[in-house]
Amino acid sequence: MKKVLITLSSALIVFVASVSSFVHASEPVDQTNPYRLIEQVADNTFTRLRKDRTLFRADPDLLRDVVKDELLPYIHTRYAASLVLGAQHYRQATPEQRDAFTEAFTEYMIASYAQILLEYDNQDVNVQRDQAIGDDDKIVKVRVDITDSSRPPIRLDFSLRKNTRTGNWQAYDVTAEGVSMIQSKQSEWKAPLRRDGIDSVIEQLKELAAKPIRREDKKKQGES
């Protein structure tokens, strides 16, 4: 399980690596093509990380801005949050609770992705070439291969959903080693939602999101 979680963390690096005033504006992203979207978001993110690496190492919390600027606009956060919440809890929640859960889940994602970006170290990323997309296709998976000198190559599959109103694509999930990030979060919060209720889980997410972004202790990692 630990290996899977590490792999999922690497997956998030690519899309956060699936959004600051001292950094130049990133290149516009083409949301009409899911393959180009993934490629451009990854390129914008890594370019920014390389450019201001010293600033981010001095103040890791600035990485939240990278996530908000380079990733968040291209993630369907409400859809992802509803999947994590699950059909039963989603139906039982009030509109206000749904909004609060989505907001808390979004802030949790921002903090989680910022923490992962702190570990970025020039990984090579190869995005699948464009494939034919049918007019009726609403869900597309885009393969990404990560090459890292410190570990074996990793295959990721990003799930993107087409907005039928705008025609734009947005990511909502990533699968690594057969494990879906959405499904893993569903499993993680299933018991707390059932036992404590949605309001309690919202507060837990807020507490997790508020934790400072700090580099993890490698020694402790090895002992865990």
PDB file of N, CA, C and O in Angstrom, residues 110-181:
ATOM      1  N   ILE A 110      -5.208  21.488  -2.718  1.00  0.00           N
ATOM      2  CA  ILE A 110      -4.164  22.500  -2.924  1.00  0.00           C
ATOM      3  C   ILE A 110      -2.987  22.245  -1.985  1.00  0.00           C
ATOM      4  O   ILE A 110      -1.826  22.244  -2.404  1.00  0.00           O
ATOM      5  N   ALA A 111      -3.295  22.004  -0.715  1.00  0.00           N
ATOM      6  CA  ALA A 111      -2.226  21.746   0.253  1.00  0.00           C
ATOM      7  C   ALA A 111      -1.492  20.442  -0.045  1.00  0.00           C
ATOM      8  O   ALA A 111      -0.263  20.377   0.028  1.00  0.00           O
ATOM      9  N   SER A 112      -2.251  19.406  -0.409  1.00  0.00           N
ATOM     10  CA  SER A 112      -1.634  18.108  -0.705  1.00  0.00           C
ATOM     11  C   SER A 112      -0.713  18.200  -1.913  1.00  0.00           C
ATOM     12  O   SER A 112       0.413  17.683  -1.902  1.00  0.00           O
ATOM     13  N   TYR A 113      -1.173  18.865  -2.963  1.00  0.00           N
ATOM     14  CA  TYR A 113      -0.381  18.975  -4.178  1.00  0.00           C
ATOM     15  C   TYR A 113       0.847  19.857  -3.949  1.00  0.00           C
ATOM     16  O   TYR A 113       1.923  19.596  -4.481  1.00  0.00           O
ATOM     17  N   ALA A 114       0.678  20.923  -3.153  1.00  0.00           N
ATOM     18  CA  ALA A 114       1.822  21.795  -2.840  1.00  0.00           C
ATOM     19  C   ALA A 114       2.891  21.015  -2.088  1.00  0.00           C
ATOM     20  O   ALA A 114       4.093  21.175  -2.336  1.00  0.00           O
ATOM     21  N   GLN A 115       2.466  20.157  -1.167  1.00  0.00           N
ATOM     22  CA  GLN A 115       3.412  19.332  -0.420  1.00  0.00           C
ATOM     23  C   GLN A 115       4.189  18.413  -1.352  1.00  0.00           C
ATOM     24  O   GLN A 115       5.394  18.226  -1.216  1.00  0.00           O
ATOM     25  N   ILE A 116       3.498  17.852  -2.324  1.00  0.00           N
ATOM     26  CA  ILE A 116       4.137  16.939  -3.272  1.00  0.00           C
ATOM     27  C   ILE A 116       5.090  17.693  -4.192  1.00  0.00           C
ATOM     28  O   ILE A 116       6.174  17.218  -4.525  1.00  0.00           O
ATOM     29  N   LEU A 117       4.705  18.895  -4.605  1.00  0.00           N
ATOM     30  CA  LEU A 117       5.564  19.687  -5.488  1.00  0.00           C
ATOM     31  C   LEU A 117       6.898  20.023  -4.822  1.00  0.00           C
ATOM     32  O   LEU A 117       7.893  20.246  -5.501  1.00  0.00           O
ATOM     33  N   LEU A 118       6.887  20.057  -3.512  1.00  0.00           N
ATOM     34  CA  LEU A 118       8.117  20.352  -2.783  1.00  0.00           C
ATOM     35  C   LEU A 118       9.196  19.305  -3.063  1.00  0.00           C
ATOM     36  O   LEU A 118      10.385  19.582  -2.953  1.00  0.00           O
ATOM     37  N   GLU A 119       8.761  18.102  -3.464  1.00  0.00           N
ATOM     38  CA  GLU A 119       9.700  17.014  -3.733  1.00  0.00           C
ATOM     39  C   GLU A 119      10.128  16.956  -5.205  1.00  0.00           C
ATOM     40  O   GLU A 119      10.869  16.057  -5.602  1.00  0.00           O
ATOM     41  N   TYR A 120       9.653  17.903  -6.016  1.00  0.00           N
ATOM     42  CA  TYR A 120       9.994  17.898  -7.444  1.00  0.00           C
ATOM     43  C   TYR A 120      11.500  18.011  -7.651  1.00  0.00           C
ATOM     44  O   TYR A 120      12.162  18.844  -7.036  1.00  0.00           O
ATOM     45  N   ASP A 121      12.042  17.183  -8.556  1.00  0.00           N
ATOM     46  CA  ASP A 121      13.482  17.221  -8.800  1.00  0.00           C
ATOM     47  C   ASP A 121      13.793  16.821 -10.244  1.00  0.00           C
ATOM     48  O   ASP A 121      14.474  15.834 -10.513  1.00  0.00           O
ATOM     49  N   ASN A 122      13.237  17.597 -11.179  1.00  0.00           N
ATOM     50  CA  ASN A 122      13.554  17.431 -12.603  1.00  0.00           C
ATOM     51  C   ASN A 122      13.205  16.060 -13.182  1.00  0.00           C
ATOM     52  O   ASN A 122      13.960  15.490 -13.973  1.00  0.00           O
ATOM     53  N   GLN A 123      12.058  15.512 -12.817  1.00  0.00           N
ATOM     54  CA  GLN A 123      11.619  14.277 -13.451  1.00  0.00           C
ATOM     55  C   GLN A 123      11.302  14.525 -14.927  1.00  0.00           C
ATOM     56  O   GLN A 123      10.867  15.607 -15.306  1.00  0.00           O
ATOM     57  N   ASP A 124      11.540  13.493 -15.754  1.00  0.00           N
ATOM     58  CA  ASP A 124      11.186  13.578 -17.168  1.00  0.00           C
ATOM     59  C   ASP A 124       9.744  13.088 -17.351  1.00  0.00           C
ATOM     60  O   ASP A 124       9.373  12.030 -16.823  1.00  0.00           O
ATOM     61  N   VAL A 125       8.963  13.841 -18.098  1.00  0.00           N
ATOM     62  CA  VAL A 125       7.550  13.515 -18.273  1.00  0.00           C
ATOM     63  C   VAL A 125       7.229  13.380 -19.756  1.00  0.00           C
ATOM     64  O   VAL A 125       7.541  14.269 -20.548  1.00  0.00           O
ATOM     65  N   ASN A 126       6.627  12.261 -20.123  1.00  0.00           N
ATOM     66  CA  ASN A 126       6.225  12.036 -21.507  1.00  0.00           C
ATOM     67  C   ASN A 126       4.717  11.811 -21.560  1.00  0.00           C
ATOM     68  O   ASN A 126       4.207  10.846 -20.984  1.00  0.00           O
ATOM     69  N   VAL A 127       4.026  12.695 -22.277  1.00  0.00           N
ATOM     70  CA  VAL A 127       2.573  12.622 -22.385  1.00  0.00           C
ATOM     71  C   VAL A 127       2.192  11.897 -23.675  1.00  0.00           C
ATOM     72  O   VAL A 127       2.804  12.105 -24.726  1.00  0.00           O
ATOM     73  N   GLN A 128       1.194  11.045 -23.586  1.00  0.00           N
ATOM     74  CA  GLN A 128       0.700  10.291 -24.734  1.00  0.00           C
ATOM     75  C   GLN A 128       0.361  11.221 -25.902  1.00  0.00           C
ATOM     76  O   GLN A 128      -0.180  12.308 -25.714  1.00  0.00           O
ATOM     77  N   ARG A 129       0.701  10.795 -27.099  1.00  0.00           N
ATOM     78  CA  ARG A 129       0.367  11.577 -28.281  1.00  0.00           C
ATOM     79  C   ARG A 129      -1.144  11.653 -28.472  1.00  0.00           C
ATOM     80  O   ARG A 129      -1.883  10.786 -27.998  1.00  0.00           O
ATOM     81  N   ASP A 130      -1.580  12.679 -29.202  1.00  0.00           N
ATOM     82  CA  ASP A 130      -3.009  12.858 -29.446  1.00  0.00           C
ATOM     83  C   ASP A 130      -3.631  11.613 -30.058  1.00  0.00           C
ATOM     84  O   ASP A 130      -3.054  10.995 -30.961  1.00  0.00           O
ATOM     85  N   GLN A 131      -4.801  11.247 -29.548  1.00  0.00           N
ATOM     86  CA  GLN A 131      -5.585  10.154 -30.099  1.00  0.00           C
ATOM     87  C   GLN A 131      -6.894  10.715 -30.632  1.00  0.00           C
ATOM     88  O   GLN A 131      -7.338  11.793 -30.237  1.00  0.00           O
ATOM     89  N   ALA A 132      -7.516   9.963 -31.530  1.00  0.00           N
ATOM     90  CA  ALA A 132      -8.804  10.402 -32.077  1.00  0.00           C
ATOM     91  C   ALA A 132      -9.853  10.427 -30.963  1.00  0.00           C
ATOM     92  O   ALA A 132      -9.943   9.507 -30.156  1.00  0.00           O
ATOM     93  N   ILE A 133     -10.631  11.492 -30.921  1.00  0.00           N
ATOM     94  CA  ILE A 133     -11.695  11.646 -29.928  1.00  0.00           C
ATOM     95  C   ILE A 133     -13.021  11.785 -30.667  1.00  0.00           C
ATOM     96  O   ILE A 133     -13.194  12.690 -31.488  1.00  0.00           O
ATOM     97  N   GLY A 134     -13.955  10.892 -30.387  1.00  0.00           N
ATOM     98  CA  GLY A 134     -15.258  10.939 -31.032  1.00  0.00           C
ATOM     99  C   GLY A 134     -16.118  12.072 -30.495  1.00  0.00           C
ATOM    100  O   GLY A 134     -15.915  12.551 -29.377  1.00  0.00           O
ATOM    101  N   ASP A 135     -17.080  12.509 -31.284  1.00  0.00           N
ATOM    102  CA  ASP A 135     -17.965  13.594 -30.872  1.00  0.00           C
ATOM    103  C   ASP A 135     -18.753  13.236 -29.613  1.00  0.00           C
ATOM    104  O   ASP A 135     -19.136  14.127 -28.842  1.00  0.00           O
ATOM    105  N   ASP A 136     -19.015  11.955 -29.427  1.00  0.00           N
ATOM    106  CA  ASP A 136     -19.804  11.516 -28.272  1.00  0.00           C
ATOM    107  C   ASP A 136     -18.950  11.152 -27.064  1.00  0.00           C
ATOM    108  O   ASP A 136     -19.489  10.809 -26.003  1.00  0.00           O
ATOM    109  N   ASP A 137     -17.629  11.218 -27.202  1.00  0.00           N
ATOM    110  CA  ASP A 137     -16.741  10.878 -26.081  1.00  0.00           C
ATOM    111  C   ASP A 137     -16.777  11.985 -25.034  1.00  0.00           C
ATOM    112  O   ASP A 137     -16.488  13.144 -25.333  1.00  0.00           O
ATOM    113  N   LYS A 138     -17.131  11.614 -23.813  1.00  0.00           N
ATOM    114  CA  LYS A 138     -17.203  12.589 -22.723  1.00  0.00           C
ATOM    115  C   LYS A 138     -16.122  12.358 -21.667  1.00  0.00           C
ATOM    116  O   LYS A 138     -15.833  13.247 -20.868  1.00  0.00           O
ATOM    117  N   ILE A 139     -15.541  11.151 -21.660  1.00  0.00           N
ATOM    118  CA  ILE A 139     -14.469  10.817 -20.730  1.00  0.00           C
ATOM    119  C   ILE A 139     -13.276  10.306 -21.527  1.00  0.00           C
ATOM    120  O   ILE A 139     -13.441   9.453 -22.396  1.00  0.00           O
ATOM    121  N   VAL A 140     -12.092  10.831 -21.241  1.00  0.00           N
ATOM    122  CA  VAL A 140     -10.870  10.409 -21.927  1.00  0.00           C
ATOM    123  C   VAL A 140      -9.778  10.181 -20.893  1.00  0.00           C
ATOM    124  O   VAL A 140      -9.663  10.935 -19.919  1.00  0.00           O
ATOM    125  N   LYS A 141      -9.000   9.138 -21.092  1.00  0.00           N
ATOM    126  CA  LYS A 141      -7.838   8.877 -20.243  1.00  0.00           C
ATOM    127  C   LYS A 141      -6.565   9.202 -21.023  1.00  0.00           C
ATOM    128  O   LYS A 141      -6.420   8.778 -22.160  1.00  0.00           O
ATOM    129  N   VAL A 142      -5.688   9.953 -20.418  1.00  0.00           N
ATOM    130  CA  VAL A 142      -4.433  10.350 -21.054  1.00  0.00           C
ATOM    131  C   VAL A 142      -3.283   9.708 -20.277  1.00  0.00           C
ATOM    132  O   VAL A 142      -3.143   9.914 -19.068  1.00  0.00           O
ATOM    133  N   ARG A 143      -2.477   8.935 -20.993  1.00  0.00           N
ATOM    134  CA  ARG A 143      -1.352   8.254 -20.354  1.00  0.00           C
ATOM    135  C   ARG A 143      -0.146   9.184 -20.247  1.00  0.00           C
ATOM    136  O   ARG A 143       0.191   9.916 -21.179  1.00  0.00           O
ATOM    137  N   VAL A 144       0.504   9.113 -19.102  1.00  0.00           N
ATOM    138  CA  VAL A 144       1.720   9.876 -18.860  1.00  0.00           C
ATOM    139  C   VAL A 144       2.759   8.935 -18.262  1.00  0.00           C
ATOM    140  O   VAL A 144       2.460   8.181 -17.330  1.00  0.00           O
ATOM    141  N   ASP A 145       3.969   8.967 -18.801  1.00  0.00           N
ATOM    142  CA  ASP A 145       5.065   8.163 -18.272  1.00  0.00           C
ATOM    143  C   ASP A 145       6.088   9.078 -17.620  1.00  0.00           C
ATOM    144  O   ASP A 145       6.550  10.050 -18.233  1.00  0.00           O
ATOM    145  N   ILE A 146       6.456   8.750 -16.379  1.00  0.00           N
ATOM    146  CA  ILE A 146       7.441   9.534 -15.636  1.00  0.00           C
ATOM    147  C   ILE A 146       8.736   8.743 -15.529  1.00  0.00           C
ATOM    148  O   ILE A 146       8.727   7.584 -15.116  1.00  0.00           O
ATOM    149  N   THR A 147       9.832   9.376 -15.898  1.00  0.00           N
ATOM    150  CA  THR A 147      11.146   8.758 -15.751  1.00  0.00           C
ATOM    151  C   THR A 147      11.907   9.494 -14.663  1.00  0.00           C
ATOM    152  O   THR A 147      12.122  10.702 -14.746  1.00  0.00           O
ATOM    153  N   ASP A 148      12.283   8.751 -13.644  1.00  0.00           N
ATOM    154  CA  ASP A 148      12.987   9.320 -12.497  1.00  0.00           C
ATOM    155  C   ASP A 148      14.200   8.435 -12.225  1.00  0.00           C
ATOM    156  O   ASP A 148      14.062   7.219 -12.077  1.00  0.00           O
ATOM    157  N   SER A 149      15.363   9.035 -12.155  1.00  0.00           N
ATOM    158  CA  SER A 149      16.593   8.267 -11.982  1.00  0.00           C
ATOM    159  C   SER A 149      16.640   7.512 -10.651  1.00  0.00           C
ATOM    160  O   SER A 149      17.378   6.543 -10.501  1.00  0.00           O
ATOM    161  N   SER A 150      15.813   7.937  -9.694  1.00  0.00           N
ATOM    162  CA  SER A 150      15.860   7.317  -8.370  1.00  0.00           C
ATOM    163  C   SER A 150      14.866   6.180  -8.196  1.00  0.00           C
ATOM    164  O   SER A 150      14.835   5.551  -7.142  1.00  0.00           O
ATOM    165  N   ARG A 151      14.034   5.905  -9.224  1.00  0.00           N
ATOM    166  CA  ARG A 151      13.048   4.841  -9.094  1.00  0.00           C
ATOM    167  C   ARG A 151      12.647   4.345 -10.483  1.00  0.00           C
ATOM    168  O   ARG A 151      12.926   5.011 -11.487  1.00  0.00           O
ATOM    169  N   PRO A 152      11.984   3.191 -10.574  1.00  0.00           N
ATOM    170  CA  PRO A 152      11.568   2.682 -11.889  1.00  0.00           C
ATOM    171  C   PRO A 152      10.564   3.622 -12.550  1.00  0.00           C
ATOM    172  O   PRO A 152       9.908   4.422 -11.876  1.00  0.00           O
ATOM    173  N   PRO A 153      10.439   3.530 -13.888  1.00  0.00           N
ATOM    174  CA  PRO A 153       9.458   4.364 -14.595  1.00  0.00           C
ATOM    175  C   PRO A 153       8.053   4.118 -14.050  1.00  0.00           C
ATOM    176  O   PRO A 153       7.716   3.022 -13.603  1.00  0.00           O
ATOM    177  N   ILE A 154       7.231   5.153 -14.085  1.00  0.00           N
ATOM    178  CA  ILE A 154       5.873   5.078 -13.564  1.00  0.00           C
ATOM    179  C   ILE A 154       4.886   5.418 -14.675  1.00  0.00           C
ATOM    180  O   ILE A 154       5.070   6.400 -15.402  1.00  0.00           O
ATOM    181  N   ARG A 155       3.829   4.618 -14.818  1.00  0.00           N
ATOM    182  CA  ARG A 155       2.758   4.926 -15.761  1.00  0.00           C
ATOM    183  C   ARG A 155       1.564   5.476 -14.997  1.00  0.00           C
ATOM    184  O   ARG A 155       1.124   4.906 -14.003  1.00  0.00           O
ATOM    185  N   LEU A 156       1.043   6.589 -15.498  1.00  0.00           N
ATOM    186  CA  LEU A 156      -0.135   7.218 -14.915  1.00  0.00           C
ATOM    187  C   LEU A 156      -1.209   7.346 -15.983  1.00  0.00           C
ATOM    188  O   LEU A 156      -0.908   7.461 -17.172  1.00  0.00           O
ATOM    189  N   ASP A 157      -2.455   7.326 -15.556  1.00  0.00           N
ATOM    190  CA  ASP A 157      -3.573   7.559 -16.460  1.00  0.00           C
ATOM    191  C   ASP A 157      -4.476   8.627 -15.858  1.00  0.00           C
ATOM    192  O   ASP A 157      -5.121   8.399 -14.826  1.00  0.00           O
ATOM    193  N   PHE A 158      -4.488   9.789 -16.503  1.00  0.00           N
ATOM    194  CA  PHE A 158      -5.331  10.884 -16.043  1.00  0.00           C
ATOM    195  C   PHE A 158      -6.701  10.789 -16.692  1.00  0.00           C
ATOM    196  O   PHE A 158      -6.816  10.621 -17.904  1.00  0.00           O
ATOM    197  N   SER A 159      -7.737  10.914 -15.880  1.00  0.00           N
ATOM    198  CA  SER A 159      -9.115  10.906 -16.381  1.00  0.00           C
ATOM    199  C   SER A 159      -9.588  12.345 -16.532  1.00  0.00           C
ATOM    200  O   SER A 159      -9.485  13.143 -15.590  1.00  0.00           O
ATOM    201  N   LEU A 160     -10.094  12.649 -17.717  1.00  0.00           N
ATOM    202  CA  LEU A 160     -10.607  13.992 -17.985  1.00  0.00           C
ATOM    203  C   LEU A 160     -12.049  13.897 -18.456  1.00  0.00           C
ATOM    204  O   LEU A 160     -12.432  12.948 -19.139  1.00  0.00           O
ATOM    205  N   ARG A 161     -12.832  14.883 -18.114  1.00  0.00           N
ATOM    206  CA  ARG A 161     -14.260  14.920 -18.438  1.00  0.00           C
ATOM    207  C   ARG A 161     -14.551  16.170 -19.256  1.00  0.00           C
ATOM    208  O   ARG A 161     -14.080  17.263 -18.943  1.00  0.00           O
ATOM    209  N   LYS A 162     -15.341  15.994 -20.314  1.00  0.00           N
ATOM    210  CA  LYS A 162     -15.666  17.115 -21.193  1.00  0.00           C
ATOM    211  C   LYS A 162     -16.892  17.862 -20.691  1.00  0.00           C
ATOM    212  O   LYS A 162     -17.914  17.247 -20.375  1.00  0.00           O
ATOM    213  N   ASN A 163     -16.771  19.167 -20.607  1.00  0.00           N
ATOM    214  CA  ASN A 163     -17.906  20.001 -20.259  1.00  0.00           C
ATOM    215  C   ASN A 163     -18.762  20.180 -21.505  1.00  0.00           C
ATOM    216  O   ASN A 163     -18.333  20.799 -22.487  1.00  0.00           O
ATOM    217  N   THR A 164     -19.948  19.607 -21.495  1.00  0.00           N
ATOM    218  CA  THR A 164     -20.795  19.629 -22.699  1.00  0.00           C
ATOM    219  C   THR A 164     -21.253  21.034 -23.045  1.00  0.00           C
ATOM    220  O   THR A 164     -21.613  21.297 -24.203  1.00  0.00           O
ATOM    221  N   ARG A 165     -21.240  21.926 -22.084  1.00  0.00           N
ATOM    222  CA  ARG A 165     -21.686  23.297 -22.353  1.00  0.00           C
ATOM    223  C   ARG A 165     -20.585  24.124 -23.005  1.00  0.00           C
ATOM    224  O   ARG A 165     -20.825  24.832 -23.987  1.00  0.00           O
ATOM    225  N   THR A 166     -19.350  24.025 -22.489  1.00  0.00           N
ATOM    226  CA  THR A 166     -18.249  24.842 -23.004  1.00  0.00           C
ATOM    227  C   THR A 166     -17.377  24.101 -24.016  1.00  0.00           C
ATOM    228  O   THR A 166     -16.665  24.743 -24.792  1.00  0.00           O
ATOM    229  N   GLY A 167     -17.420  22.764 -23.984  1.00  0.00           N
ATOM    230  CA  GLY A 167     -16.545  21.983 -24.850  1.00  0.00           C
ATOM    231  C   GLY A 167     -15.144  21.815 -24.302  1.00  0.00           C
ATOM    232  O   GLY A 167     -14.291  21.184 -24.938  1.00  0.00           O
ATOM    233  N   ASN A 168     -14.877  22.369 -23.112  1.00  0.00           N
ATOM    234  CA  ASN A 168     -13.553  22.270 -22.501  1.00  0.00           C
ATOM    235  C   ASN A 168     -13.417  20.982 -21.684  1.00  0.00           C
ATOM    236  O   ASN A 168     -14.398  20.469 -21.140  1.00  0.00           O
ATOM    237  N   TRP A 169     -12.183  20.497 -21.594  1.00  0.00           N
ATOM    238  CA  TRP A 169     -11.884  19.299 -20.820  1.00  0.00           C
ATOM    239  C   TRP A 169     -11.306  19.695 -19.471  1.00  0.00           C
ATOM    240  O   TRP A 169     -10.572  20.678 -19.359  1.00  0.00           O
ATOM    241  N   GLN A 170     -11.653  18.908 -18.441  1.00  0.00           N
ATOM    242  CA  GLN A 170     -11.109  19.122 -17.105  1.00  0.00           C
ATOM    243  C   GLN A 170     -10.749  17.770 -16.491  1.00  0.00           C
ATOM    244  O   GLN A 170     -11.493  16.799 -16.645  1.00  0.00           O
ATOM    245  N   ALA A 171      -9.629  17.741 -15.801  1.00  0.00           N
ATOM    246  CA  ALA A 171      -9.215  16.508 -15.125  1.00  0.00           C
ATOM    247  C   ALA A 171      -9.990  16.354 -13.825  1.00  0.00           C
ATOM    248  O   ALA A 171     -10.399  17.347 -13.209  1.00  0.00           O
ATOM    249  N   TYR A 172     -10.193  15.105 -13.415  1.00  0.00           N
ATOM    250  CA  TYR A 172     -10.864  14.878 -12.139  1.00  0.00           C
ATOM    251  C   TYR A 172     -10.285  13.698 -11.367  1.00  0.00           C
ATOM    252  O   TYR A 172     -10.591  13.519 -10.186  1.00  0.00           O
ATOM    253  N   ASP A 173      -9.417  12.897 -12.003  1.00  0.00           N
ATOM    254  CA  ASP A 173      -8.866  11.743 -11.306  1.00  0.00           C
ATOM    255  C   ASP A 173      -7.568  11.316 -11.982  1.00  0.00           C
ATOM    256  O   ASP A 173      -7.302  11.660 -13.144  1.00  0.00           O
ATOM    257  N   VAL A 174      -6.747  10.570 -11.232  1.00  0.00           N
ATOM    258  CA  VAL A 174      -5.533   9.988 -11.781  1.00  0.00           C
ATOM    259  C   VAL A 174      -5.392   8.588 -11.209  1.00  0.00           C
ATOM    260  O   VAL A 174      -5.671   8.357 -10.028  1.00  0.00           O
ATOM    261  N   THR A 175      -4.994   7.645 -12.059  1.00  0.00           N
ATOM    262  CA  THR A 175      -4.811   6.258 -11.649  1.00  0.00           C
ATOM    263  C   THR A 175      -3.345   5.881 -11.792  1.00  0.00           C
ATOM    264  O   THR A 175      -2.728   6.138 -12.822  1.00  0.00           O
ATOM    265  N   ALA A 176      -2.790   5.289 -10.736  1.00  0.00           N
ATOM    266  CA  ALA A 176      -1.403   4.841 -10.747  1.00  0.00           C
ATOM    267  C   ALA A 176      -1.342   3.446 -10.152  1.00  0.00           C
ATOM    268  O   ALA A 176      -1.907   3.198  -9.079  1.00  0.00           O
ATOM    269  N   GLU A 177      -0.654   2.535 -10.873  1.00  0.00           N
ATOM    270  CA  GLU A 177      -0.558   1.144 -10.437  1.00  0.00           C
ATOM    271  C   GLU A 177      -1.939   0.561 -10.140  1.00  0.00           C
ATOM    272  O   GLU A 177      -2.138  -0.197  -9.195  1.00  0.00           O
ATOM    273  N   GLY A 178      -2.916   0.960 -10.955  1.00  0.00           N
ATOM    274  CA  GLY A 178      -4.267   0.429 -10.821  1.00  0.00           C
ATOM    275  C   GLY A 178      -5.087   1.041  -9.707  1.00  0.00           C
ATOM    276  O   GLY A 178      -6.220   0.623  -9.465  1.00  0.00           O
ATOM    277  N   VAL A 179      -4.533   2.038  -9.018  1.00  0.00           N
ATOM    278  CA  VAL A 179      -5.241   2.668  -7.908  1.00  0.00           C
ATOM    279  C   VAL A 179      -5.694   4.064  -8.301  1.00  0.00           C
ATOM    280  O   VAL A 179      -4.885   4.911  -8.681  1.00  0.00           O
ATOM    281  N   SER A 180      -6.996   4.302  -8.204  1.00  0.00           N
ATOM    282  CA  SER A 180      -7.571   5.608  -8.491  1.00  0.00           C
ATOM    283  C   SER A 180      -7.455   6.503  -7.266  1.00  0.00           C
ATOM    284  O   SER A 180      -7.768   6.085  -6.148  1.00  0.00           O
ATOM    285  N   MET A 181      -7.027   7.750  -7.477  1.00  0.00           N
ATOM    286  CA  MET A 181      -6.935   8.691  -6.368  1.00  0.00           C
ATOM    287  C   MET A 181      -8.317   8.934  -5.768  1.00  0.00           C
ATOM    288  O   MET A 181      -8.469   8.990  -4.545  1.00  0.00           O
TER     289      MET A 181
END
